């Protein structure tokens, strides 16, 4: 009898002790399960996103710049053509800044006349910025670069230089014509990929709503966040200083939240672990945004430029996780606002690489206009994020 | 949203209902899987596999007994099926080795009691641990355990007896369990 009682005692003791034991699974278990249950709604994981964006950046960095086949002869320009006297230009000539720069750098490698090459390069740069200020000699020099073996080549038209075109023999030539490989609007387009990380602060004000010790109380809470951001955008140059842009962006936030500390008094919310109501849990959210905005060049030269920009970002919260909380009747996750509006201001320095692509880096402040939580949880919360953004530009 | 609504939602494959069910029971069920698994990562795999079975078989739940009990049963069966692929389940190792393994750690005092007991159970070799979990905690009979693990009923009985004796020794050593005689004496001595 005593032995039987001991059996029951021991098993009851084990059952009672073990029943209190809980472990919180990481959110990836749920997302893996979700993807398994709903394959049609599957979203790529953050790792896949990062991989995809890295791939894009690598393509942008290593892909050879598109050069029109007819203009590749610019790399084989005979030096004699630069040494010959150049008559004045009198007709409209179309030349491409990209082609000219490539030609000039090739000249620099092969020519024994660096001063003339340097002069040509400077003239090309000036032609890009201020075509009307070019002297006749300078336009002649540019024209000479674009000429090979006495035959005129077709150049990618993006810049109109007023003057007269000549061939390599110094004879007056007709304006360069032929099929166009692009138009000026096309060359004004840029593609940008970027990624960034930062820290954020979610500042919330909870008003007493009948729960807690003091129903009339108003408490202010802050939750710190870690943010990651990645995206891509198309930009269009409006003029030398202004660009407009539109794109798509993914934002990931991870924040620690203690139900009792951060969200009480909230009568509708209770922690899942009643034994540990003050336990902080790591929560996360994935947001997809469509940033639309503008960038302004404050200062700079051909290599270094300083920009300031601003965007508004309609955003959709497509994944969220608030483990450890539930509201009778609703999953806690439903308390996160799905649609939101973010704004951001940024400033960045850009540097032009020899292959023509541009890297940029700078700080960004992002502000969430609407509360992140629905009104049932926190009456008024706002999210501020400060981060560093790195990216690439490439002319289309 | 009542339990019936959640079950109905899960039967319709609604993501919100599935998420609610998962968040309600996942922490408890991970604790169950952890007792059977070799480590936390394995336990998470068991949990995920178990919930896939829960959602795919929830139409079979007729409301006889609690939902939690049914989910727990699915989790245990899933864990056992995963363990069966591991041949170590059928190796009845020397229990003194488990004692040695356990003695090495100094983590016990910092953990809460429930966790301590779970970790002591997990310090047993896999076969003993599984039989002990099934019989003492889940309440299976030795015949059911025999069928579940493909072993003789007598084997289950004998292995449980050994596992229990060994675990009691560990619990006493850690001050988590008192022998009944001692406890009765202690109760009698305590004034009301």
mmCIF file with all atom_site columns, N, CA and C in Angstrom, chain A residues 86-95 136 139-144 146-147 152-153 161-177:
data_model
loop_
_atom_site.group_PDB
_atom_site.id
_atom_site.type_symbol
_atom_site.label_atom_id
_atom_site.label_alt_id
_atom_site.label_comp_id
_atom_site.label_asym_id
_atom_site.label_entity_id
_atom_site.label_seq_id
_atom_site.pdbx_PDB_ins_code
_atom_site.Cartn_x
_atom_site.Cartn_y
_atom_site.Cartn_z
_atom_site.occupancy
_atom_site.B_iso_or_equiv
_atom_site.pdbx_formal_charge
_atom_site.auth_seq_id
_atom_site.auth_comp_id
_atom_site.auth_asym_id
_atom_site.auth_atom_id
_atom_site.pdbx_PDB_model_num
ATOM 1   N N  . UNK A 1 86  ? 43.196 71.763 -85.891 1.00 0.00 ? 86  UNK A N  1
ATOM 2   C CA . UNK A 1 86  ? 41.756 71.550 -85.995 1.00 0.00 ? 86  UNK A CA 1
ATOM 3   C C  . UNK A 1 86  ? 41.059 72.807 -86.450 1.00 0.00 ? 86  UNK A C  1
ATOM 4   N N  . UNK A 1 87  ? 40.334 72.703 -87.535 1.00 0.00 ? 87  UNK A N  1
ATOM 5   C CA . UNK A 1 87  ? 39.552 73.844 -87.945 1.00 0.00 ? 87  UNK A CA 1
ATOM 6   C C  . UNK A 1 87  ? 38.398 74.100 -86.975 1.00 0.00 ? 87  UNK A C  1
ATOM 7   N N  . UNK A 1 88  ? 37.776 75.226 -87.141 1.00 0.00 ? 88  UNK A N  1
ATOM 8   C CA . UNK A 1 88  ? 36.712 75.564 -86.203 1.00 0.00 ? 88  UNK A CA 1
ATOM 9   C C  . UNK A 1 88  ? 35.448 74.758 -86.482 1.00 0.00 ? 88  UNK A C  1
ATOM 10  N N  . UNK A 1 89  ? 34.714 74.625 -85.444 1.00 0.00 ? 89  UNK A N  1
ATOM 11  C CA . UNK A 1 89  ? 33.447 73.909 -85.562 1.00 0.00 ? 89  UNK A CA 1
ATOM 12  C C  . UNK A 1 89  ? 32.373 74.913 -85.947 1.00 0.00 ? 89  UNK A C  1
ATOM 13  N N  . UNK A 1 90  ? 31.469 74.475 -86.798 1.00 0.00 ? 90  UNK A N  1
ATOM 14  C CA . UNK A 1 90  ? 30.424 75.411 -87.178 1.00 0.00 ? 90  UNK A CA 1
ATOM 15  C C  . UNK A 1 90  ? 29.041 74.790 -87.185 1.00 0.00 ? 90  UNK A C  1
ATOM 16  N N  . UNK A 1 91  ? 28.982 73.520 -86.933 1.00 0.00 ? 91  UNK A N  1
ATOM 17  C CA . UNK A 1 91  ? 27.670 72.880 -86.962 1.00 0.00 ? 91  UNK A CA 1
ATOM 18  C C  . UNK A 1 91  ? 27.389 72.163 -85.653 1.00 0.00 ? 91  UNK A C  1
ATOM 19  N N  . UNK A 1 92  ? 26.163 71.772 -85.527 1.00 0.00 ? 92  UNK A N  1
ATOM 20  C CA . UNK A 1 92  ? 25.719 71.108 -84.298 1.00 0.00 ? 92  UNK A CA 1
ATOM 21  C C  . UNK A 1 92  ? 26.246 69.671 -84.253 1.00 0.00 ? 92  UNK A C  1
ATOM 22  N N  . UNK A 1 93  ? 26.912 69.339 -83.193 1.00 0.00 ? 93  UNK A N  1
ATOM 23  C CA . UNK A 1 93  ? 27.463 67.992 -83.065 1.00 0.00 ? 93  UNK A CA 1
ATOM 24  C C  . UNK A 1 93  ? 26.915 67.351 -81.795 1.00 0.00 ? 93  UNK A C  1
ATOM 25  N N  . UNK A 1 94  ? 26.512 66.092 -81.914 1.00 0.00 ? 94  UNK A N  1
ATOM 26  C CA . UNK A 1 94  ? 26.011 65.372 -80.748 1.00 0.00 ? 94  UNK A CA 1
ATOM 27  C C  . UNK A 1 94  ? 27.094 64.453 -80.237 1.00 0.00 ? 94  UNK A C  1
ATOM 28  N N  . UNK A 1 95  ? 27.455 64.602 -78.979 1.00 0.00 ? 95  UNK A N  1
ATOM 29  C CA . UNK A 1 95  ? 28.447 63.705 -78.387 1.00 0.00 ? 95  UNK A CA 1
ATOM 30  C C  . UNK A 1 95  ? 27.946 63.246 -77.033 1.00 0.00 ? 95  UNK A C  1
ATOM 31  N N  . UNK A 1 136 ? 35.841 77.524 -79.190 1.00 0.00 ? 136 UNK A N  1
ATOM 32  C CA . UNK A 1 136 ? 35.878 76.760 -80.441 1.00 0.00 ? 136 UNK A CA 1
ATOM 33  C C  . UNK A 1 136 ? 37.002 75.733 -80.427 1.00 0.00 ? 136 UNK A C  1
ATOM 34  N N  . UNK A 1 139 ? 35.838 72.685 -78.403 1.00 0.00 ? 139 UNK A N  1
ATOM 35  C CA . UNK A 1 139 ? 34.890 71.831 -79.115 1.00 0.00 ? 139 UNK A CA 1
ATOM 36  C C  . UNK A 1 139 ? 35.594 71.055 -80.206 1.00 0.00 ? 139 UNK A C  1
ATOM 37  N N  . UNK A 1 140 ? 36.614 71.664 -80.783 1.00 0.00 ? 140 UNK A N  1
ATOM 38  C CA . UNK A 1 140 ? 37.399 70.974 -81.814 1.00 0.00 ? 140 UNK A CA 1
ATOM 39  C C  . UNK A 1 140 ? 38.092 69.757 -81.219 1.00 0.00 ? 140 UNK A C  1
ATOM 40  N N  . UNK A 1 141 ? 38.614 69.996 -80.029 1.00 0.00 ? 141 UNK A N  1
ATOM 41  C CA . UNK A 1 141 ? 39.318 68.911 -79.350 1.00 0.00 ? 141 UNK A CA 1
ATOM 42  C C  . UNK A 1 141 ? 38.368 67.746 -79.056 1.00 0.00 ? 141 UNK A C  1
ATOM 43  N N  . UNK A 1 142 ? 37.187 68.082 -78.582 1.00 0.00 ? 142 UNK A N  1
ATOM 44  C CA . UNK A 1 142 ? 36.189 67.046 -78.301 1.00 0.00 ? 142 UNK A CA 1
ATOM 45  C C  . UNK A 1 142 ? 35.830 66.306 -79.580 1.00 0.00 ? 142 UNK A C  1
ATOM 46  N N  . UNK A 1 143 ? 35.668 67.092 -80.613 1.00 0.00 ? 143 UNK A N  1
ATOM 47  C CA . UNK A 1 143 ? 35.321 66.494 -81.904 1.00 0.00 ? 143 UNK A CA 1
ATOM 48  C C  . UNK A 1 143 ? 36.416 65.554 -82.369 1.00 0.00 ? 143 UNK A C  1
ATOM 49  N N  . UNK A 1 144 ? 37.655 65.945 -82.127 1.00 0.00 ? 144 UNK A N  1
ATOM 50  C CA . UNK A 1 144 ? 38.783 65.127 -82.560 1.00 0.00 ? 144 UNK A CA 1
ATOM 51  C C  . UNK A 1 144 ? 38.792 63.787 -81.867 1.00 0.00 ? 144 UNK A C  1
ATOM 52  N N  . UNK A 1 146 ? 36.347 62.198 -81.007 1.00 0.00 ? 146 UNK A N  1
ATOM 53  C CA . UNK A 1 146 ? 35.252 61.389 -81.527 1.00 0.00 ? 146 UNK A CA 1
ATOM 54  C C  . UNK A 1 146 ? 35.457 61.022 -82.997 1.00 0.00 ? 146 UNK A C  1
ATOM 55  N N  . UNK A 1 147 ? 36.676 61.113 -83.462 1.00 0.00 ? 147 UNK A N  1
ATOM 56  C CA . UNK A 1 147 ? 36.929 60.886 -84.878 1.00 0.00 ? 147 UNK A CA 1
ATOM 57  C C  . UNK A 1 147 ? 38.030 59.846 -85.048 1.00 0.00 ? 147 UNK A C  1
ATOM 58  N N  . UNK A 1 152 ? 33.778 59.725 -89.765 1.00 0.00 ? 152 UNK A N  1
ATOM 59  C CA . UNK A 1 152 ? 32.994 60.181 -88.614 1.00 0.00 ? 152 UNK A CA 1
ATOM 60  C C  . UNK A 1 152 ? 32.266 58.999 -88.009 1.00 0.00 ? 152 UNK A C  1
ATOM 61  N N  . UNK A 1 153 ? 32.212 59.013 -86.694 1.00 0.00 ? 153 UNK A N  1
ATOM 62  C CA . UNK A 1 153 ? 31.475 57.960 -85.997 1.00 0.00 ? 153 UNK A CA 1
ATOM 63  C C  . UNK A 1 153 ? 30.197 58.521 -85.423 1.00 0.00 ? 153 UNK A C  1
ATOM 64  N N  . UNK A 1 161 ? 26.638 70.080 -78.495 1.00 0.00 ? 161 UNK A N  1
ATOM 65  C CA . UNK A 1 161 ? 27.740 71.037 -78.464 1.00 0.00 ? 161 UNK A CA 1
ATOM 66  C C  . UNK A 1 161 ? 27.648 71.906 -79.696 1.00 0.00 ? 161 UNK A C  1
ATOM 67  N N  . UNK A 1 162 ? 27.572 73.166 -79.457 1.00 0.00 ? 162 UNK A N  1
ATOM 68  C CA . UNK A 1 162 ? 27.452 74.070 -80.597 1.00 0.00 ? 162 UNK A CA 1
ATOM 69  C C  . UNK A 1 162 ? 28.833 74.328 -81.189 1.00 0.00 ? 162 UNK A C  1
ATOM 70  N N  . UNK A 1 163 ? 28.967 74.198 -82.460 1.00 0.00 ? 163 UNK A N  1
ATOM 71  C CA . UNK A 1 163 ? 30.245 74.426 -83.092 1.00 0.00 ? 163 UNK A CA 1
ATOM 72  C C  . UNK A 1 163 ? 30.270 73.707 -84.423 1.00 0.00 ? 163 UNK A C  1
ATOM 73  N N  . UNK A 1 164 ? 31.442 73.631 -85.049 1.00 0.00 ? 164 UNK A N  1
ATOM 74  C CA . UNK A 1 164 ? 31.524 72.934 -86.325 1.00 0.00 ? 164 UNK A CA 1
ATOM 75  C C  . UNK A 1 164 ? 32.296 71.645 -86.162 1.00 0.00 ? 164 UNK A C  1
ATOM 76  N N  . UNK A 1 165 ? 31.813 70.611 -86.790 1.00 0.00 ? 165 UNK A N  1
ATOM 77  C CA . UNK A 1 165 ? 32.476 69.323 -86.703 1.00 0.00 ? 165 UNK A CA 1
ATOM 78  C C  . UNK A 1 165 ? 33.482 69.201 -87.833 1.00 0.00 ? 165 UNK A C  1
ATOM 79  N N  . UNK A 1 166 ? 34.547 68.525 -87.524 1.00 0.00 ? 166 UNK A N  1
ATOM 80  C CA . UNK A 1 166 ? 35.557 68.303 -88.552 1.00 0.00 ? 166 UNK A CA 1
ATOM 81  C C  . UNK A 1 166 ? 35.936 66.849 -88.566 1.00 0.00 ? 166 UNK A C  1
ATOM 82  N N  . UNK A 1 167 ? 36.508 66.404 -89.665 1.00 0.00 ? 167 UNK A N  1
ATOM 83  C CA . UNK A 1 167 ? 37.041 65.054 -89.670 1.00 0.00 ? 167 UNK A CA 1
ATOM 84  C C  . UNK A 1 167 ? 38.511 65.092 -89.305 1.00 0.00 ? 167 UNK A C  1
ATOM 85  N N  . UNK A 1 168 ? 39.154 63.957 -89.325 1.00 0.00 ? 168 UNK A N  1
ATOM 86  C CA . UNK A 1 168 ? 40.542 63.865 -88.890 1.00 0.00 ? 168 UNK A CA 1
ATOM 87  C C  . UNK A 1 168 ? 41.509 64.609 -89.795 1.00 0.00 ? 168 UNK A C  1
ATOM 88  N N  . UNK A 1 169 ? 41.098 64.831 -91.008 1.00 0.00 ? 169 UNK A N  1
ATOM 89  C CA . UNK A 1 169 ? 41.987 65.541 -91.944 1.00 0.00 ? 169 UNK A CA 1
ATOM 90  C C  . UNK A 1 169 ? 41.806 67.049 -91.904 1.00 0.00 ? 169 UNK A C  1
ATOM 91  N N  . UNK A 1 170 ? 40.977 67.478 -91.043 1.00 0.00 ? 170 UNK A N  1
ATOM 92  C CA . UNK A 1 170 ? 40.785 68.909 -90.914 1.00 0.00 ? 170 UNK A CA 1
ATOM 93  C C  . UNK A 1 170 ? 39.749 69.455 -91.859 1.00 0.00 ? 170 UNK A C  1
ATOM 94  N N  . UNK A 1 171 ? 39.083 68.570 -92.615 1.00 0.00 ? 171 UNK A N  1
ATOM 95  C CA . UNK A 1 171 ? 38.055 69.065 -93.513 1.00 0.00 ? 171 UNK A CA 1
ATOM 96  C C  . UNK A 1 171 ? 36.754 69.281 -92.774 1.00 0.00 ? 171 UNK A C  1
ATOM 97  N N  . UNK A 1 172 ? 36.031 70.312 -93.169 1.00 0.00 ? 172 UNK A N  1
ATOM 98  C CA . UNK A 1 172 ? 34.740 70.531 -92.524 1.00 0.00 ? 172 UNK A CA 1
ATOM 99  C C  . UNK A 1 172 ? 33.836 69.321 -92.758 1.00 0.00 ? 172 UNK A C  1
ATOM 100 N N  . UNK A 1 173 ? 33.127 68.976 -91.766 1.00 0.00 ? 173 UNK A N  1
ATOM 101 C CA . UNK A 1 173 ? 32.269 67.795 -91.892 1.00 0.00 ? 173 UNK A CA 1
ATOM 102 C C  . UNK A 1 173 ? 30.816 68.163 -91.689 1.00 0.00 ? 173 UNK A C  1
ATOM 103 N N  . UNK A 1 174 ? 29.980 67.234 -92.081 1.00 0.00 ? 174 UNK A N  1
ATOM 104 C CA . UNK A 1 174 ? 28.542 67.407 -91.853 1.00 0.00 ? 174 UNK A CA 1
ATOM 105 C C  . UNK A 1 174 ? 28.245 67.001 -90.426 1.00 0.00 ? 174 UNK A C  1
ATOM 106 N N  . UNK A 1 175 ? 27.105 67.434 -89.912 1.00 0.00 ? 175 UNK A N  1
ATOM 107 C CA . UNK A 1 175 ? 26.777 67.023 -88.548 1.00 0.00 ? 175 UNK A CA 1
ATOM 108 C C  . UNK A 1 175 ? 26.704 65.503 -88.441 1.00 0.00 ? 175 UNK A C  1
ATOM 109 N N  . UNK A 1 176 ? 27.159 65.022 -87.304 1.00 0.00 ? 176 UNK A N  1
ATOM 110 C CA . UNK A 1 176 ? 27.118 63.569 -87.075 1.00 0.00 ? 176 UNK A CA 1
ATOM 111 C C  . UNK A 1 176 ? 25.662 63.144 -86.992 1.00 0.00 ? 176 UNK A C  1
ATOM 112 N N  . UNK A 1 177 ? 25.348 62.114 -87.747 1.00 0.00 ? 177 UNK A N  1
ATOM 113 C CA . UNK A 1 177 ? 23.968 61.623 -87.709 1.00 0.00 ? 177 UNK A CA 1
ATOM 114 C C  . UNK A 1 177 ? 23.999 60.103 -87.708 1.00 0.00 ? 177 UNK A C  1
#
